[in-house]
Tab-separated table of N, CA and C in Angstrom:
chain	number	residue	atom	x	y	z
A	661	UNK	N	168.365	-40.121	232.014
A	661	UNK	CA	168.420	-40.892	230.787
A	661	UNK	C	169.683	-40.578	229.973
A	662	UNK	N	170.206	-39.332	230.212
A	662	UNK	CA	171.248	-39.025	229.074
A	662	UNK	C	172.472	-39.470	230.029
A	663	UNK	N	172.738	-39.554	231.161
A	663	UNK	CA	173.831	-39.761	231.963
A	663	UNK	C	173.701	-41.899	231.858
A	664	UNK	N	172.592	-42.087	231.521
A	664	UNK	CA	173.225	-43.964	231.076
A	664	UNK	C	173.411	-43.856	229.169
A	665	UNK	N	172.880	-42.693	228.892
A	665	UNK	CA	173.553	-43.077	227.345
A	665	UNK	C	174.989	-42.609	227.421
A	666	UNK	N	175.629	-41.706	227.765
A	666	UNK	CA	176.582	-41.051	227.923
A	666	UNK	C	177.795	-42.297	228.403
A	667	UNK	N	177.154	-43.129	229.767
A	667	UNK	CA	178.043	-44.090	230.286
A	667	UNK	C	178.154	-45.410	229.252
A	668	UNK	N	177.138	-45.584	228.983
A	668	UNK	CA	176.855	-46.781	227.212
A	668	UNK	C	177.994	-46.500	226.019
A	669	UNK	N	178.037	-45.078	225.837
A	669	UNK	CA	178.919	-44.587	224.827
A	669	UNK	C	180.739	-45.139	224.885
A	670	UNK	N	180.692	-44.204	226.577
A	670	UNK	CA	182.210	-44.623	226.931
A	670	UNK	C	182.615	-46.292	227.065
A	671	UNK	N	181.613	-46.952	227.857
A	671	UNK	CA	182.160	-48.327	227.616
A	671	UNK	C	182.146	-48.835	226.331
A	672	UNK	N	181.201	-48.232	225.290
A	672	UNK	CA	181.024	-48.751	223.766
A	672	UNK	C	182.704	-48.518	223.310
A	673	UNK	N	182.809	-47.470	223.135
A	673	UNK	CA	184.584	-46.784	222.993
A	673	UNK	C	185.221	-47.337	222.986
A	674	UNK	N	185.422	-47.506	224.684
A	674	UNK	CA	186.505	-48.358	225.310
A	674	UNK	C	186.686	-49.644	225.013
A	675	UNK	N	185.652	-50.573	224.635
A	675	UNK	CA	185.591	-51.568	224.476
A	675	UNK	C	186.388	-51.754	223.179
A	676	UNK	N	186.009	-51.319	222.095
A	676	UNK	CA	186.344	-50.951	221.011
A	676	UNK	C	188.463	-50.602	220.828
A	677	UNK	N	188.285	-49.854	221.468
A	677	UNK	CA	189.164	-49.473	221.879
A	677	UNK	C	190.321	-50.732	222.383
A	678	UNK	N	190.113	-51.896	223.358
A	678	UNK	CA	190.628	-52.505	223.837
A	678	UNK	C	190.597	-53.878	222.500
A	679	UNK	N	189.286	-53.764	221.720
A	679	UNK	CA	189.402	-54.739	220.708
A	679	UNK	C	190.718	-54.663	219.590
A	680	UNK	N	190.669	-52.894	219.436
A	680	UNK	CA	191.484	-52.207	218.544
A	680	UNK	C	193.042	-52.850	219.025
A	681	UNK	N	193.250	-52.734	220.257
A	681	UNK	CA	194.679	-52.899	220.692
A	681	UNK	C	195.283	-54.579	220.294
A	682	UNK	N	193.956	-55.529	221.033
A	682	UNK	CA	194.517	-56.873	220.654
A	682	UNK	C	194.713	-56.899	218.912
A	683	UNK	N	193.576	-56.328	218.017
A	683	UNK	CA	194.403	-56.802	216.998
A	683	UNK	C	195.584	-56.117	216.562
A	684	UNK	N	196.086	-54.823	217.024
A	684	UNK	CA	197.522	-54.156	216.776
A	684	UNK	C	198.239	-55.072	217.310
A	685	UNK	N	197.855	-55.998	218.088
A	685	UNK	CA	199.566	-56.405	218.901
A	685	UNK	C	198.882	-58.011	218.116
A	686	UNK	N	197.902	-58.647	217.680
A	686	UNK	CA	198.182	-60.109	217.515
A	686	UNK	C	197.604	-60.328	216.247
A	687	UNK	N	197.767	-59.505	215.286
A	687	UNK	CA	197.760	-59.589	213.936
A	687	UNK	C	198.544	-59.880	213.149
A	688	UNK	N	198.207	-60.804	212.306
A	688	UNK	CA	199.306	-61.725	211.267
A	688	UNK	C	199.967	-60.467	209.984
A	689	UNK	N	199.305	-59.933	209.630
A	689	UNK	CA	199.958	-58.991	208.464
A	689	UNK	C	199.636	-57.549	209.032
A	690	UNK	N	200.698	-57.021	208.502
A	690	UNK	CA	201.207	-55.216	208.862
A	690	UNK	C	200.019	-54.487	208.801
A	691	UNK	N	199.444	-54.487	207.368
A	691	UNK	CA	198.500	-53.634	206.947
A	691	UNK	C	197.284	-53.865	207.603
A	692	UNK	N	196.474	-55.060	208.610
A	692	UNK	CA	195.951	-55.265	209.111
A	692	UNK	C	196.185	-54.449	210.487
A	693	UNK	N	197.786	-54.600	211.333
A	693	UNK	CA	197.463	-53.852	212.474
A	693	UNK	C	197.595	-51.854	212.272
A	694	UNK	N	198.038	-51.448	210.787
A	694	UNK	CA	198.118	-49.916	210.789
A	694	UNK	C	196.971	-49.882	210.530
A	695	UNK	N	195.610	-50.417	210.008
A	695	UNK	CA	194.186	-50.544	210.115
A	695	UNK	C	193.483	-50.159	211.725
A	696	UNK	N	194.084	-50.903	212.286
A	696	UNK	CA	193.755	-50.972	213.634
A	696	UNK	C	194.176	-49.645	214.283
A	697	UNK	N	195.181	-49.364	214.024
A	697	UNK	CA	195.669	-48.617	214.791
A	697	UNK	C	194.789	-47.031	213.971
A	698	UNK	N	194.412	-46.883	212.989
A	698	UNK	CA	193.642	-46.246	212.631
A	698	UNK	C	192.372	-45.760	213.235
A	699	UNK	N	192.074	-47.361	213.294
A	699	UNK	CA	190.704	-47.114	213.891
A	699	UNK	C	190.891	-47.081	215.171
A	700	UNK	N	191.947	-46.782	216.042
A	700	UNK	CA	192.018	-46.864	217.368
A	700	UNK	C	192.075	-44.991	217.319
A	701	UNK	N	193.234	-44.371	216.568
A	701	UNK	CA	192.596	-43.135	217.172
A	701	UNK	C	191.575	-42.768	216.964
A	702	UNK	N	190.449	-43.307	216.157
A	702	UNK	CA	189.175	-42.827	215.463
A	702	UNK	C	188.763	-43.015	216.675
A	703	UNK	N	188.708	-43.933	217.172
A	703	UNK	CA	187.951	-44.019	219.167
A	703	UNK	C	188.128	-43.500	219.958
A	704	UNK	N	189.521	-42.954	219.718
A	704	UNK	CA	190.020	-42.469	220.642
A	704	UNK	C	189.581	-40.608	220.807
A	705	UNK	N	189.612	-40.108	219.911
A	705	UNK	CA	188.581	-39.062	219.712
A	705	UNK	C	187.416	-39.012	219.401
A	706	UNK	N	186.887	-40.427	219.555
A	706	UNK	CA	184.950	-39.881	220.059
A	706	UNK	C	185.427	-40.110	221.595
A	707	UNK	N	186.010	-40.767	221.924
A	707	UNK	CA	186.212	-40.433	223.690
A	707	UNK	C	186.563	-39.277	223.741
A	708	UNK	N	187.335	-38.789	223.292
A	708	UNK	CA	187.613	-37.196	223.961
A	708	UNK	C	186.453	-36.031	223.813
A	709	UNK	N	185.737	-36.384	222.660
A	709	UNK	CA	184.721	-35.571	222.345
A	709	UNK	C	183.623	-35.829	223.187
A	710	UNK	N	183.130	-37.176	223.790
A	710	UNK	CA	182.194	-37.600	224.418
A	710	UNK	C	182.973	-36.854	225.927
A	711	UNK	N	184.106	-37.256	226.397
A	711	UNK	CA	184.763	-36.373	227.393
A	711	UNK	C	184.341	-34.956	227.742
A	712	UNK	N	184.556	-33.884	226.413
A	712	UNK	CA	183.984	-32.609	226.386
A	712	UNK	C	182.901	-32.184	226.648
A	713	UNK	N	181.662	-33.545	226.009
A	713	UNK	CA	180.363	-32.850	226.109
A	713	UNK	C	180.012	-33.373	227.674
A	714	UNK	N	180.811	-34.039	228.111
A	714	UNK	CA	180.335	-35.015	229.896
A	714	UNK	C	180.717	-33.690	230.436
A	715	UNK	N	181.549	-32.912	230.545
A	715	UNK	CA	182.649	-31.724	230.827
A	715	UNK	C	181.816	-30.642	231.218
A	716	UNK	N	181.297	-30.201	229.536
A	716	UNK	CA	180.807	-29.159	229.123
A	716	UNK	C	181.835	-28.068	229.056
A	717	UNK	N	182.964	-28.556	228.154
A	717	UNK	CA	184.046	-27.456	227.893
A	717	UNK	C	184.441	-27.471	226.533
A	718	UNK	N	184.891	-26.787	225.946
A	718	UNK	CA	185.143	-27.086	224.707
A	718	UNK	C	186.878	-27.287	223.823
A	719	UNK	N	187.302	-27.740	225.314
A	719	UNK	CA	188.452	-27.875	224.978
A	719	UNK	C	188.855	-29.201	224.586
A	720	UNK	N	188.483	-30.337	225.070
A	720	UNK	CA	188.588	-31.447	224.310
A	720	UNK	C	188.772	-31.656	222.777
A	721	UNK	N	187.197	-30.774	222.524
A	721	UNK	CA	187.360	-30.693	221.135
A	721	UNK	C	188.692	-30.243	220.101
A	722	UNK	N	188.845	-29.176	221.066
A	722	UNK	CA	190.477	-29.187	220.228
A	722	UNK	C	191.565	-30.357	220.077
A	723	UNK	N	191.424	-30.887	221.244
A	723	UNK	CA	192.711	-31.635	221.452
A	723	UNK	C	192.184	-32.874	220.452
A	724	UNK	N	190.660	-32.983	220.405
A	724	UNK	CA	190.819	-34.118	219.488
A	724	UNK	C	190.660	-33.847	217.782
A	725	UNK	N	190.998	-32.484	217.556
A	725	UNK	CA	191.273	-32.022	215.992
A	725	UNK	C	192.599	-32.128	215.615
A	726	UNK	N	193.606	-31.939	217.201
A	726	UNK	CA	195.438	-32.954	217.048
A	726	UNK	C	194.894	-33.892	216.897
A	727	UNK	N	194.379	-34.611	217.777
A	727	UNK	CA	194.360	-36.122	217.593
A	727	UNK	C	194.422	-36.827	216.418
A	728	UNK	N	193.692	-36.167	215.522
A	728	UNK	CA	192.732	-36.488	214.243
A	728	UNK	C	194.303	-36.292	213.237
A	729	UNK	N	194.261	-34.853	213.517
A	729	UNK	CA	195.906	-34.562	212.821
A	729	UNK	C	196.873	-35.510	212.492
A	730	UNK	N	197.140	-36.373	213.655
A	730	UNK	CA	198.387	-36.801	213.898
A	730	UNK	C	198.134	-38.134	213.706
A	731	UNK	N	196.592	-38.784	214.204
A	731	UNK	CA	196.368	-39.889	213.744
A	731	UNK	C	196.423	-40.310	211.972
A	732	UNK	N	196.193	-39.321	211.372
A	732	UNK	CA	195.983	-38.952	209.820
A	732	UNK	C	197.575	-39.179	209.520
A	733	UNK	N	198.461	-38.093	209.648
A	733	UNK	CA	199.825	-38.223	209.373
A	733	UNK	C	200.578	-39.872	209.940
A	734	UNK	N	199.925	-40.289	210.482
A	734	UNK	CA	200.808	-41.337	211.346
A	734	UNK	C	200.658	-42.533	210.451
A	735	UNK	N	198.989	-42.807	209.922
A	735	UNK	CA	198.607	-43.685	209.036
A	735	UNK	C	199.211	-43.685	207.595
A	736	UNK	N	199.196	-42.307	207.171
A	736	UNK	CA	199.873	-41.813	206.064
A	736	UNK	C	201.449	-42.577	206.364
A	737	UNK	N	202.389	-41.953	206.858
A	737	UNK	CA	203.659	-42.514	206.970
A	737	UNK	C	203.496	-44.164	207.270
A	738	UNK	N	202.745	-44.569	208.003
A	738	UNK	CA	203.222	-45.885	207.965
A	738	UNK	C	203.020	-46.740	206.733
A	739	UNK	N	201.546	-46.393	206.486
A	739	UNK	CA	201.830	-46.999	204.853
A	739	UNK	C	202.627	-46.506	203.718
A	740	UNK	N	203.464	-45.412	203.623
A	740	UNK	CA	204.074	-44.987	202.903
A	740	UNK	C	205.276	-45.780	203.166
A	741	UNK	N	205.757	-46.068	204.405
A	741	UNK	CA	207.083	-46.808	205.074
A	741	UNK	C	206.252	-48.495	204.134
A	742	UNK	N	205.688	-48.801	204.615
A	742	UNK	CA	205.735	-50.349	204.096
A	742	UNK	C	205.514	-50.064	202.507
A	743	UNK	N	205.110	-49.331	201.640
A	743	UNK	CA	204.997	-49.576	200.209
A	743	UNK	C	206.401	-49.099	200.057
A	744	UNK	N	207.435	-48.231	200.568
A	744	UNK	CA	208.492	-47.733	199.769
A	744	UNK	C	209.339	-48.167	200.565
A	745	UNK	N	209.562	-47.971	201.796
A	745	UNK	CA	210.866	-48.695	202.778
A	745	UNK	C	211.143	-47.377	203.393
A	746	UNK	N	210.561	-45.971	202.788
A	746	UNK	CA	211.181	-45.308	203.526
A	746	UNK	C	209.788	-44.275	203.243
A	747	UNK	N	210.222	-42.869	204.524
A	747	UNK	CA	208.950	-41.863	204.537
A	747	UNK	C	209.322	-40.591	203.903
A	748	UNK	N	210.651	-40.253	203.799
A	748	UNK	CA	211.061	-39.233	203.465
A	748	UNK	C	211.795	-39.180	202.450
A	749	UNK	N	211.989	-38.641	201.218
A	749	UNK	CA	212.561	-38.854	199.875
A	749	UNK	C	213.932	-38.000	199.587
């Protein structure tokens, strides 16, 4: 039972995931696809975390506390780039 919720999860993700991408690439305004792209690493580390616990290691988990990191900083700068023109002062 837990090995078809487990497989439910990842295609849930992925799916998600692949929704996330069309609207980054065929979205009419900016702030709509750095949205996306937001919520794409947000998927992208429950996959890695769902990865870890399929695993049973606990290293995923790290890699998806970068993930989280960098997805955070990345969102940050890009909207900082479209309200000011620039990221660094």
């Amino acid at each position: 039972m837990i090995l078809y919720a487990a497989i439910f999860a990842f295609g849930c993700f992925a799916l998600a995931i692949l929704m996330n991408l069309w609207k980054v690439l065929f979205a009419d305004a900016i702030a709509d696809r750095i949205l996306a792209l937001d919520t794409m690493f947000i998927n992208a580390i429950a996959l890695m975390v769902l990865y870890g616990i399929a695993l049973g290691t606990g290293i995923y988990f790290e890699a998806a506390m970068i993930v989280a990191m960098l997805g955070f900083v990345s969102t940050v700068a890009y909207a900082r780039f479209i309200l000011r023109g620039n990221i660094i002062e």
